[in-house]
């Protein structure tokens, strides 16, 4: 059995904690660090008997022995929290992004190297049965040499409104640029699937729709005061939706029992009640990024807010076959040249903890195996993860300043 402490019992921290609670033969949850009163109550309810510390300094005083501290605080806090934990002697499982700017990423990287700590990064997509199956197909040589990839990340209009217009990732100065917050997973997946490094990046995109000038006539500052009841972004509908994906978003402002009554009462006049056209958001709602990898492989990635559902799809073009995959449909089709196509349906874990099409659950399982000394080529250590972050920073630099950014130039 391995031991963990969770730093930040928010949306992500609660998933990793619940994995430990559900798999006591793998992980013992030794402590939780959380400073929000409602979430402390929730942690105490869900993780009975586990001590909760409001200040991480008090956790450090206890000198617990744990295999990993799982850093699940917000992006802009990762540097302080990761460095403090490494200085105190802990290895880390660090939520992505490593940090929200190149300096903080580098600072975490240097501390990790100086102290010889182990830092694993939560690139959960690698562990999904979907991407694992694609990796297997590539490794078996079915596609031949990969020439190019075309991938899209369809954020979903309601998810975009929650996280990137109203929620914690709406401003790049307070959290991260969209390409880092949302797409560093995809950047990591491209490196992992290609087993090559990215050489240069160019990117275009902007915030085109969710801004004041597009506010419909007659709309109000807050949805709770708005006469336009048919608006698809109406917070009172989104946060009480029976859809489990949408419904979980209410946890950001309502940590008590999530009855419709509680959600509507706690929502009123909060950031999450704001009209999507009258928030203080500045992250892009669409962005396209083109990348050149070693040996001339090319990748084109599109991120868009404008989709009905949340989904990722990918086309991989190899010298022997093309592959099409749709993650949320759990569907892969391999189309060889001169031979019939075949479909692959990856096996999903039953009753998986968390989301990401089984990725959260499979990541924790892989991490347990790695801590037990087994090999697992999905696990992403800091050295590898830094590459995907550099790609995202390069894309943002290109989007803002124009031109093409060489990855090596960011390393100097
Ligand atoms: N791997 C993924 O796919 C994925 C998905 C979503 C979010 N994330 C990342 O995970 C991280 C957490 O995201 P989240 O959605 O869980 O955020 P969240 O805001 O729900 O959780 C953060 C928690 O940390 C607590 N906290 C903040 N400062 C603290 C302090 N000094 N001491 C104790 N507790 C403190 C907050 O009270 C909160 O409960 C972010 O970096 C985010 O970008 C990763």
CSV table of C-alpha atoms and ligand atoms in Angstrom, one decimal:
chain,number,residue,atom,x,y,z
A,1,UNK,CA,0.0,0.0,0.0
A,2,UNK,CA,1.2,3.5,-0.8
A,3,UNK,CA,0.5,6.7,1.0
A,4,UNK,CA,-0.7,10.1,-0.3
A,5,UNK,CA,-1.7,13.5,1.0
A,6,UNK,CA,-4.0,15.8,-1.0
A,7,UNK,CA,-3.2,19.5,-1.2
A,8,UNK,CA,-6.4,21.2,-2.3
A,9,UNK,CA,-9.7,19.3,-1.9
A,10,UNK,CA,-11.4,21.0,-4.9
A,11,UNK,CA,-12.8,19.3,-8.0
A,12,UNK,CA,-9.6,17.4,-8.8
A,13,UNK,CA,-8.4,16.8,-5.3
A,14,UNK,CA,-11.8,15.2,-4.4
A,15,UNK,CA,-11.4,12.7,-7.3
A,16,UNK,CA,-8.0,11.6,-6.2
A,17,UNK,CA,-9.1,11.3,-2.6
A,18,UNK,CA,-12.1,9.3,-3.6
A,19,UNK,CA,-9.9,6.9,-5.6
A,20,UNK,CA,-7.8,6.3,-2.4
A,21,UNK,CA,-11.0,5.8,-0.4
A,22,UNK,CA,-12.3,3.3,-2.9
A,23,UNK,CA,-9.0,1.4,-3.3
A,24,UNK,CA,-7.6,1.1,0.3
A,25,UNK,CA,-5.4,-1.8,-0.9
A,26,UNK,CA,-3.5,0.6,-3.2
A,27,UNK,CA,-3.5,4.0,-1.4
A,28,UNK,CA,-3.9,5.3,2.2
A,29,UNK,CA,-5.0,8.9,2.3
A,30,UNK,CA,-2.9,10.3,5.2
A,31,UNK,CA,-3.9,14.0,5.2
A,32,UNK,CA,-5.8,16.7,3.3
A,33,UNK,CA,-4.8,20.4,3.1
A,34,UNK,CA,-7.7,22.6,2.4
A,35,UNK,CA,-8.6,26.1,3.5
A,36,UNK,CA,-12.2,26.6,2.3
A,37,UNK,CA,-14.6,25.9,5.1
A,38,UNK,CA,-17.3,24.3,2.9
A,39,UNK,CA,-14.8,22.0,1.3
A,40,UNK,CA,-13.3,21.1,4.6
A,41,UNK,CA,-16.7,20.0,5.7
A,42,UNK,CA,-17.1,18.0,2.5
A,43,UNK,CA,-13.6,16.4,2.9
A,44,UNK,CA,-14.5,15.4,6.5
A,45,UNK,CA,-17.8,13.9,5.3
A,46,UNK,CA,-16.2,11.9,2.5
A,47,UNK,CA,-12.9,10.9,4.0
A,48,UNK,CA,-13.8,9.9,7.5
A,49,UNK,CA,-10.9,10.0,10.0
A,50,UNK,CA,-8.4,11.7,7.7
A,51,UNK,CA,-6.9,14.9,9.3
A,52,UNK,CA,-7.6,18.1,7.4
A,53,UNK,CA,-5.1,21.0,7.7
A,54,UNK,CA,-6.1,24.6,6.8
A,55,UNK,CA,-2.5,25.7,6.5
A,56,UNK,CA,0.1,23.7,4.7
A,57,UNK,CA,2.7,24.9,7.2
A,58,UNK,CA,0.8,23.0,9.9
A,59,UNK,CA,0.8,19.9,7.7
A,60,UNK,CA,4.6,20.2,7.3
A,61,UNK,CA,5.1,20.4,11.1
A,62,UNK,CA,3.6,16.9,11.4
A,63,UNK,CA,6.4,15.5,9.3
A,64,UNK,CA,4.2,12.7,7.8
A,65,UNK,CA,5.8,10.1,5.7
A,66,UNK,CA,3.9,9.9,2.4
A,67,UNK,CA,4.9,8.6,-1.0
A,68,UNK,CA,3.3,11.5,-2.9
A,69,UNK,CA,1.8,14.8,-2.1
A,70,UNK,CA,-0.9,15.5,-4.7
A,71,UNK,CA,-0.9,19.2,-5.6
A,72,UNK,CA,-4.4,20.2,-6.7
A,73,UNK,CA,-4.6,23.9,-5.9
A,74,UNK,CA,-5.1,26.4,-8.7
A,75,UNK,CA,-2.6,27.0,-11.5
A,76,UNK,CA,-1.2,30.2,-10.1
A,77,UNK,CA,-0.5,28.6,-6.8
A,78,UNK,CA,1.5,25.5,-8.1
A,79,UNK,CA,4.9,27.1,-7.8
A,80,UNK,CA,4.6,28.1,-4.2
A,81,UNK,CA,2.9,24.9,-3.1
A,82,UNK,CA,5.1,22.5,-5.2
A,83,UNK,CA,8.3,24.1,-4.2
A,84,UNK,CA,7.3,24.2,-0.5
A,85,UNK,CA,6.5,20.5,-0.6
A,86,UNK,CA,9.7,19.5,-2.5
A,87,UNK,CA,11.8,21.5,0.0
A,88,UNK,CA,10.2,19.6,2.8
A,89,UNK,CA,11.3,16.4,1.2
A,90,UNK,CA,8.1,15.2,-0.6
A,91,UNK,CA,7.7,13.7,-4.1
A,92,UNK,CA,4.8,15.0,-6.0
A,93,UNK,CA,1.8,14.2,-8.2
A,94,UNK,CA,1.3,17.6,-9.7
A,95,UNK,CA,-1.9,18.7,-11.4
A,96,UNK,CA,-1.4,20.2,-14.9
A,97,UNK,CA,-0.5,22.8,-15.8
A,98,UNK,CA,2.8,22.5,-14.0
A,99,UNK,CA,2.5,26.3,-13.6
A,100,UNK,CA,0.9,29.1,-15.6
A,101,UNK,CA,4.0,30.8,-16.9
A,102,UNK,CA,7.5,29.7,-18.2
A,103,UNK,CA,9.4,31.2,-15.2
A,104,UNK,CA,7.3,29.2,-12.6
A,105,UNK,CA,7.5,26.0,-14.6
A,106,UNK,CA,11.3,26.4,-14.8
A,107,UNK,CA,11.5,27.2,-11.0
A,108,UNK,CA,9.6,23.9,-10.2
A,109,UNK,CA,11.8,22.0,-12.7
A,110,UNK,CA,15.0,23.4,-11.2
A,111,UNK,CA,13.9,22.7,-7.6
A,112,UNK,CA,12.9,19.1,-8.7
A,113,UNK,CA,16.4,18.6,-10.2
A,114,UNK,CA,18.4,20.3,-7.4
A,115,UNK,CA,16.7,18.2,-4.8
A,116,UNK,CA,16.4,15.0,-6.8
A,117,UNK,CA,12.6,14.7,-6.2
A,118,UNK,CA,10.2,12.6,-8.3
A,119,UNK,CA,7.5,14.8,-9.9
A,120,UNK,CA,4.7,13.1,-11.9
A,121,UNK,CA,2.3,15.3,-13.8
A,122,UNK,CA,-1.5,14.6,-14.2
A,123,UNK,CA,-1.7,14.2,-18.0
A,124,UNK,CA,-4.8,12.1,-17.6
A,125,UNK,CA,-5.5,11.7,-21.3
A,126,UNK,CA,-2.5,9.3,-21.7
A,127,UNK,CA,-4.2,6.9,-19.4
A,128,UNK,CA,-7.6,6.8,-21.2
A,129,UNK,CA,-8.3,3.4,-22.8
A,130,UNK,CA,-8.9,5.5,-26.0
A,131,UNK,CA,-5.4,7.0,-26.3
A,132,UNK,CA,-3.7,3.9,-24.9
A,133,UNK,CA,-5.3,1.9,-27.7
A,134,UNK,CA,-4.1,4.4,-30.3
A,135,UNK,CA,-0.6,4.3,-28.8
A,136,UNK,CA,-0.7,0.5,-29.1
A,137,UNK,CA,-1.8,0.6,-32.7
A,138,UNK,CA,1.0,3.0,-33.6
A,139,UNK,CA,3.6,1.0,-31.7
A,140,UNK,CA,2.5,-2.2,-33.5
A,141,UNK,CA,3.4,-0.3,-36.8
A,142,UNK,CA,-0.1,-0.5,-38.3
A,143,UNK,CA,0.0,3.1,-39.4
A,144,UNK,CA,3.6,3.0,-40.7
A,145,UNK,CA,5.5,6.3,-40.2
A,146,UNK,CA,3.2,9.1,-39.0
A,147,UNK,CA,3.3,12.0,-41.3
A,148,UNK,CA,0.6,14.2,-39.9
A,149,UNK,CA,-2.1,14.6,-37.2
A,150,UNK,CA,-5.3,16.6,-37.2
A,151,UNK,CA,-7.0,16.9,-33.9
A,152,UNK,CA,-9.8,19.0,-32.4
A,153,UNK,CA,-10.8,19.8,-28.9
A,154,UNK,CA,-14.5,20.8,-28.7
A,155,UNK,CA,-14.9,22.3,-25.3
A,156,UNK,CA,-18.7,22.5,-25.4
A,157,UNK,CA,-20.6,25.8,-25.2
A,158,UNK,CA,-21.8,25.1,-21.6
A,159,UNK,CA,-18.5,23.9,-20.3
A,160,UNK,CA,-16.7,26.9,-21.9
A,161,UNK,CA,-19.3,29.2,-20.3
A,162,UNK,CA,-18.7,27.6,-16.9
A,163,UNK,CA,-14.9,27.3,-16.8
A,164,UNK,CA,-13.7,30.0,-19.2
A,165,UNK,CA,-16.2,32.8,-19.0
A,166,UNK,CA,-17.5,32.6,-15.5
A,167,UNK,CA,-15.1,30.2,-13.7
A,168,UNK,CA,-11.5,30.0,-12.5
A,169,UNK,CA,-9.8,29.9,-16.0
A,170,UNK,CA,-11.5,32.9,-17.4
A,171,UNK,CA,-8.6,35.3,-17.2
A,172,UNK,CA,-5.1,34.4,-18.4
A,173,UNK,CA,-3.4,36.8,-15.9
A,174,UNK,CA,-5.1,35.0,-12.9
A,175,UNK,CA,-5.0,31.5,-14.2
A,176,UNK,CA,-3.5,30.4,-17.5
A,177,UNK,CA,-3.8,31.1,-21.3
A,178,UNK,CA,-6.4,28.7,-22.8
A,179,UNK,CA,-3.9,26.8,-24.8
A,180,UNK,CA,-2.1,25.9,-21.6
A,181,UNK,CA,-5.1,25.4,-19.3
A,182,UNK,CA,-7.1,23.3,-21.8
A,183,UNK,CA,-4.7,22.1,-24.4
A,184,UNK,CA,-1.4,21.1,-22.7
A,185,UNK,CA,-3.0,17.6,-22.5
A,186,UNK,CA,-3.3,17.6,-26.3
A,187,UNK,CA,0.3,18.9,-26.8
A,188,UNK,CA,1.5,16.1,-24.5
A,189,UNK,CA,-0.5,13.5,-26.4
A,190,UNK,CA,1.0,14.6,-29.7
A,191,UNK,CA,4.6,14.2,-28.3
A,192,UNK,CA,3.6,10.9,-26.8
A,193,UNK,CA,2.0,9.4,-29.9
A,194,UNK,CA,4.7,10.6,-32.2
A,195,UNK,CA,7.6,9.8,-29.8
A,196,UNK,CA,9.2,12.9,-31.3
A,197,UNK,CA,9.9,16.5,-30.1
A,198,UNK,CA,8.1,19.5,-31.3
A,199,UNK,CA,10.4,21.9,-33.2
A,200,UNK,CA,8.3,25.0,-34.0
A,201,UNK,CA,4.8,26.4,-33.4
A,202,UNK,CA,2.5,29.0,-34.9
A,203,UNK,CA,-1.0,29.8,-33.6
A,204,UNK,CA,-4.0,32.1,-34.3
A,205,UNK,CA,-7.1,32.7,-32.2
A,206,UNK,CA,-9.1,35.3,-30.2
A,207,UNK,CA,-12.0,35.9,-28.0
A,208,UNK,CA,-14.7,36.5,-30.6
A,209,UNK,CA,-18.1,36.0,-29.0
A,210,UNK,CA,-18.3,36.1,-25.2
A,211,UNK,CA,-18.0,39.8,-24.8
A,212,UNK,CA,-20.1,42.9,-24.0
A,213,UNK,CA,-20.7,44.0,-27.6
A,214,UNK,CA,-22.6,40.7,-28.3
A,215,UNK,CA,-24.9,40.9,-25.3
A,216,UNK,CA,-28.5,40.4,-26.5
A,217,UNK,CA,-30.8,43.4,-26.2
A,218,UNK,CA,-32.7,43.3,-22.9
A,219,UNK,CA,-30.1,41.0,-21.1
A,220,UNK,CA,-29.2,41.7,-17.5
A,221,UNK,CA,-25.9,41.7,-15.6
A,222,UNK,CA,-27.0,38.4,-13.8
A,223,UNK,CA,-29.0,35.5,-15.2
A,224,UNK,CA,-31.2,35.6,-12.1
A,225,UNK,CA,-32.4,39.0,-13.1
A,226,UNK,CA,-32.6,38.4,-16.8
A,227,UNK,CA,-35.8,38.4,-18.8
A,228,UNK,CA,-34.4,36.3,-21.6
A,229,UNK,CA,-35.4,32.9,-20.3
A,230,UNK,CA,-34.5,31.0,-23.6
A,231,UNK,CA,-30.8,31.9,-23.5
A,232,UNK,CA,-28.7,28.7,-23.8
A,233,UNK,CA,-26.3,30.1,-21.2
A,234,UNK,CA,-28.9,30.7,-18.5
A,235,UNK,CA,-27.1,29.8,-15.3
A,236,UNK,CA,-30.2,28.6,-13.5
A,237,UNK,CA,-30.8,25.9,-16.2
A,238,UNK,CA,-27.1,24.9,-16.7
A,239,UNK,CA,-26.4,24.4,-13.0
A,240,UNK,CA,-29.5,22.4,-12.3
A,241,UNK,CA,-29.3,20.3,-15.4
A,242,UNK,CA,-29.9,16.5,-14.8
A,243,UNK,CA,-26.9,15.9,-17.0
A,244,UNK,CA,-24.2,14.6,-14.6
A,245,UNK,CA,-21.4,16.5,-16.4
A,246,UNK,CA,-23.2,19.8,-16.2
A,247,UNK,CA,-24.5,19.2,-12.8
A,248,UNK,CA,-21.0,18.7,-11.2
A,249,UNK,CA,-20.1,22.3,-12.1
A,250,UNK,CA,-22.4,23.6,-9.3
A,251,UNK,CA,-19.9,22.3,-6.8
A,252,UNK,CA,-17.8,25.4,-7.6
A,253,UNK,CA,-20.2,27.6,-5.6
A,254,UNK,CA,-22.4,25.1,-3.7
A,255,UNK,CA,-20.6,22.7,-1.5
A,256,UNK,CA,-23.5,21.8,0.7
A,257,UNK,CA,-26.1,19.2,-0.4
A,258,UNK,CA,-26.8,19.9,-4.0
A,259,UNK,CA,-30.6,20.1,-4.1
A,260,UNK,CA,-32.0,22.4,-6.7
A,261,UNK,CA,-33.1,24.7,-4.0
A,262,UNK,CA,-29.6,25.0,-2.5
A,263,UNK,CA,-28.0,25.4,-6.0
A,264,UNK,CA,-30.3,28.2,-7.0
A,265,UNK,CA,-29.9,30.0,-3.7
A,266,UNK,CA,-26.1,29.8,-3.6
A,267,UNK,CA,-25.8,30.7,-7.3
A,268,UNK,CA,-27.6,34.0,-7.1
A,269,UNK,CA,-25.4,37.0,-7.8
A,270,UNK,CA,-22.2,35.0,-7.8
A,271,UNK,CA,-19.6,35.0,-10.6
A,272,UNK,CA,-21.4,31.9,-12.0
A,273,UNK,CA,-24.7,33.9,-12.3
A,274,UNK,CA,-23.0,36.5,-14.5
A,275,UNK,CA,-24.3,37.0,-18.1
A,276,UNK,CA,-21.7,35.3,-20.4
A,277,UNK,CA,-21.5,38.5,-22.4
A,278,UNK,CA,-20.8,40.7,-19.3
A,279,UNK,CA,-18.1,38.8,-17.4
A,280,UNK,CA,-14.4,39.9,-17.0
A,281,UNK,CA,-13.1,37.0,-19.1
A,282,UNK,CA,-10.3,37.4,-21.6
A,283,UNK,CA,-9.2,33.9,-22.7
A,284,UNK,CA,-9.8,32.9,-26.3
A,285,UNK,CA,-12.9,31.1,-27.5
A,286,UNK,CA,-11.2,29.6,-30.6
A,287,UNK,CA,-7.6,28.9,-31.4
A,288,UNK,CA,-5.8,26.9,-34.1
A,289,UNK,CA,-2.2,25.8,-33.6
A,290,UNK,CA,0.1,24.3,-36.1
A,291,UNK,CA,3.2,22.5,-35.1
A,292,UNK,CA,6.3,20.9,-36.8
A,293,UNK,CA,7.9,17.9,-35.2
A,294,UNK,CA,11.2,16.2,-35.7
A,295,UNK,CA,11.5,14.4,-39.0
A,296,UNK,CA,9.0,16.8,-40.6
A,297,UNK,CA,5.8,15.5,-39.1
A,298,UNK,CA,3.1,18.1,-38.8
A,299,UNK,CA,0.2,18.6,-36.4
A,300,UNK,CA,-2.8,20.9,-36.6
A,301,UNK,CA,-4.9,21.4,-33.5
A,302,UNK,CA,-8.2,23.3,-33.1
A,303,UNK,CA,-9.7,24.3,-29.8
A,304,UNK,CA,-13.2,25.7,-30.0
A,305,UNK,CA,-15.9,26.7,-27.5
A,306,UNK,CA,-18.5,26.3,-30.2
A,307,UNK,CA,-19.7,22.7,-29.9
A,308,UNK,CA,-22.9,21.2,-28.6
A,309,UNK,CA,-21.1,18.6,-26.6
A,310,UNK,CA,-17.6,18.1,-25.1
A,311,UNK,CA,-15.5,15.9,-27.3
A,312,UNK,CA,-12.1,15.3,-28.8
A,313,UNK,CA,-11.4,13.7,-32.1
A,314,UNK,CA,-8.3,12.9,-33.9
A,315,UNK,CA,-7.1,11.9,-37.4
A,316,UNK,CA,-3.7,10.3,-37.7
A,317,UNK,CA,-2.2,10.0,-41.2
A,318,UNK,CA,0.5,7.3,-41.6
A,319,UNK,CA,2.4,5.9,-44.5
A,320,UNK,CA,0.5,2.7,-44.3
A,321,UNK,CA,-3.0,3.7,-42.9
A,322,UNK,CA,-5.0,6.5,-41.5
A,323,UNK,CA,-6.7,6.4,-38.2
A,324,UNK,CA,-9.9,8.2,-37.0
A,325,UNK,CA,-10.8,8.4,-33.4
A,326,UNK,CA,-13.6,10.0,-31.3
A,327,UNK,CA,-12.8,9.9,-27.6
A,328,UNK,CA,-16.2,10.4,-26.1
A,329,UNK,CA,-17.8,7.8,-28.5
A,330,UNK,CA,-14.9,5.5,-27.5
A,331,UNK,CA,-14.4,4.7,-31.2
A,332,UNK,CA,-11.3,4.1,-33.2
A,333,UNK,CA,-11.2,3.2,-36.9
A,334,UNK,CA,-8.0,2.0,-38.6
A,335,UNK,CA,-8.2,2.4,-42.4
A,336,UNK,CA,-5.2,0.6,-44.0
A,337,UNK,CA,-4.4,1.3,-47.6
A,338,UNK,CA,-5.5,-1.5,-49.9
A,339,UNK,CA,-7.2,-3.5,-47.1
A,340,UNK,CA,-10.5,-3.3,-45.2
A,341,UNK,CA,-11.0,-0.9,-42.3
A,342,UNK,CA,-11.4,-2.2,-38.8
A,343,UNK,CA,-13.0,-0.7,-35.7
A,344,UNK,CA,-11.5,-0.8,-32.3
A,345,UNK,CA,-13.6,-0.3,-29.2
A,346,UNK,CA,-11.4,0.3,-26.2
A,347,UNK,CA,-12.5,-1.3,-23.0
A,348,UNK,CA,-13.7,1.2,-20.4
A,349,UNK,CA,-13.2,0.6,-16.7
A,350,UNK,CA,-16.5,-0.1,-14.8
A,351,UNK,CA,-17.6,2.5,-12.2
A,352,UNK,CA,-14.5,4.6,-12.8
A,353,UNK,CA,-13.7,7.3,-10.3
A,354,UNK,CA,-13.6,10.8,-11.9
A,355,UNK,CA,-13.9,11.6,-15.6
A,356,UNK,CA,-11.8,11.9,-18.8
A,357,UNK,CA,-13.3,8.7,-20.2
A,358,UNK,CA,-11.6,6.6,-17.6
A,359,UNK,CA,-8.4,8.6,-17.6
A,360,UNK,CA,-8.5,9.7,-14.0
A,361,UNK,CA,-9.0,6.2,-12.7
A,362,UNK,CA,-6.4,4.6,-14.9
A,363,UNK,CA,-3.9,7.3,-14.0
A,364,UNK,CA,-4.1,6.5,-10.3
A,365,UNK,CA,-3.8,2.8,-11.1
A,366,UNK,CA,-0.7,3.4,-13.2
A,367,UNK,CA,0.8,5.6,-10.6
A,368,UNK,CA,0.3,2.9,-8.0
A,369,UNK,CA,2.0,0.4,-10.2
A,370,UNK,CA,4.9,2.8,-10.8
A,371,UNK,CA,5.3,3.4,-7.1
A,372,UNK,CA,5.5,-0.3,-6.7
A,373,UNK,CA,8.4,-0.4,-9.1
A,374,UNK,CA,6.6,-1.6,-12.2
A,375,UNK,CA,7.2,-0.1,-15.7
A,376,UNK,CA,4.5,2.0,-17.3
A,377,UNK,CA,5.2,4.1,-20.3
A,378,UNK,CA,2.1,6.2,-19.9
A,379,UNK,CA,3.4,7.9,-16.8
A,380,UNK,CA,4.6,11.4,-17.5
A,381,UNK,CA,7.5,12.8,-15.4
A,382,UNK,CA,8.3,16.5,-15.2
A,383,UNK,CA,11.1,16.4,-17.8
A,384,UNK,CA,8.6,15.1,-20.4
A,385,UNK,CA,5.8,17.2,-19.4
A,386,UNK,CA,7.8,20.4,-19.6
A,387,UNK,CA,8.0,19.9,-23.4
A,388,UNK,CA,4.2,20.1,-23.8
A,389,UNK,CA,4.1,23.3,-21.7
A,390,UNK,CA,6.8,24.9,-23.8
A,391,UNK,CA,4.6,24.1,-26.9
A,392,UNK,CA,1.7,25.8,-25.3
A,393,UNK,CA,3.8,28.9,-24.3
A,394,UNK,CA,5.2,29.0,-27.8
A,395,UNK,CA,1.6,28.9,-29.2
A,396,UNK,CA,0.5,31.8,-27.0
A,397,UNK,CA,3.6,33.8,-27.9
A,398,UNK,CA,2.8,33.2,-31.6
A,399,UNK,CA,-0.9,34.1,-31.2
A,400,UNK,CA,-0.1,37.3,-29.4
A,401,UNK,CA,3.0,38.5,-31.4
A,402,UNK,CA,2.6,36.7,-34.7
A,403,UNK,CA,5.2,34.5,-36.4
A,404,UNK,CA,6.5,31.1,-35.7
A,405,UNK,CA,8.2,30.3,-32.4
A,406,UNK,CA,11.1,27.8,-32.2
A,407,UNK,CA,10.9,25.6,-29.1
A,408,UNK,CA,14.6,25.7,-28.6
A,409,UNK,CA,14.5,29.5,-28.3
A,410,UNK,CA,12.3,29.1,-25.2
A,411,UNK,CA,14.8,26.8,-23.5
A,412,UNK,CA,17.5,29.4,-23.4
B,1,LIG,N1,-5.8,16.9,-15.1
B,1,LIG,C1,-6.9,17.5,-15.6
B,1,LIG,O1,-7.4,17.1,-16.6
B,1,LIG,C2,-7.4,18.7,-14.9
B,1,LIG,C3,-8.8,19.1,-15.1
B,1,LIG,C4,-9.3,20.2,-14.4
B,1,LIG,C5,-8.4,21.0,-13.7
B,1,LIG,N2,-7.1,20.7,-13.6
B,1,LIG,C6,-6.2,21.4,-12.7
B,1,LIG,O2,-6.3,21.0,-11.4
B,1,LIG,C7,-6.0,22.1,-10.5
B,1,LIG,C8,-7.2,22.2,-9.5
B,1,LIG,O3,-8.4,22.4,-10.2
B,1,LIG,P1,-9.8,22.3,-9.5
B,1,LIG,O4,-10.8,22.4,-10.6
B,1,LIG,O5,-9.8,21.1,-8.6
B,1,LIG,O6,-9.8,23.7,-8.7
B,1,LIG,P2,-10.6,24.0,-7.4
B,1,LIG,O7,-10.6,25.5,-7.3
B,1,LIG,O8,-11.9,23.3,-7.4
B,1,LIG,O9,-9.7,23.4,-6.2
B,1,LIG,C9,-8.6,24.0,-5.6
B,1,LIG,C10,-8.7,23.8,-4.1
B,1,LIG,O10,-7.5,24.2,-3.5
B,1,LIG,C11,-7.9,24.9,-2.3
B,1,LIG,N3,-6.8,25.8,-1.9
B,1,LIG,C12,-6.3,26.9,-2.6
B,1,LIG,N4,-5.3,27.4,-1.9
B,1,LIG,C13,-5.1,26.7,-0.8
B,1,LIG,C14,-4.2,26.8,0.3
B,1,LIG,N5,-3.3,27.8,0.4
B,1,LIG,N6,-4.3,25.9,1.3
B,1,LIG,C15,-5.2,24.9,1.2
B,1,LIG,N7,-6.1,24.8,0.2
B,1,LIG,C16,-6.1,25.7,-0.8
B,1,LIG,C17,-9.2,25.6,-2.7
B,1,LIG,O11,-9.9,26.0,-1.6
B,1,LIG,C18,-9.9,24.6,-3.5
B,1,LIG,O12,-10.7,23.8,-2.8
B,1,LIG,C19,-5.8,23.3,-11.4
B,1,LIG,O13,-4.4,23.5,-11.5
B,1,LIG,C20,-6.5,22.9,-12.7
B,1,LIG,O14,-6.0,23.6,-13.8
B,1,LIG,C21,-6.6,19.5,-14.1
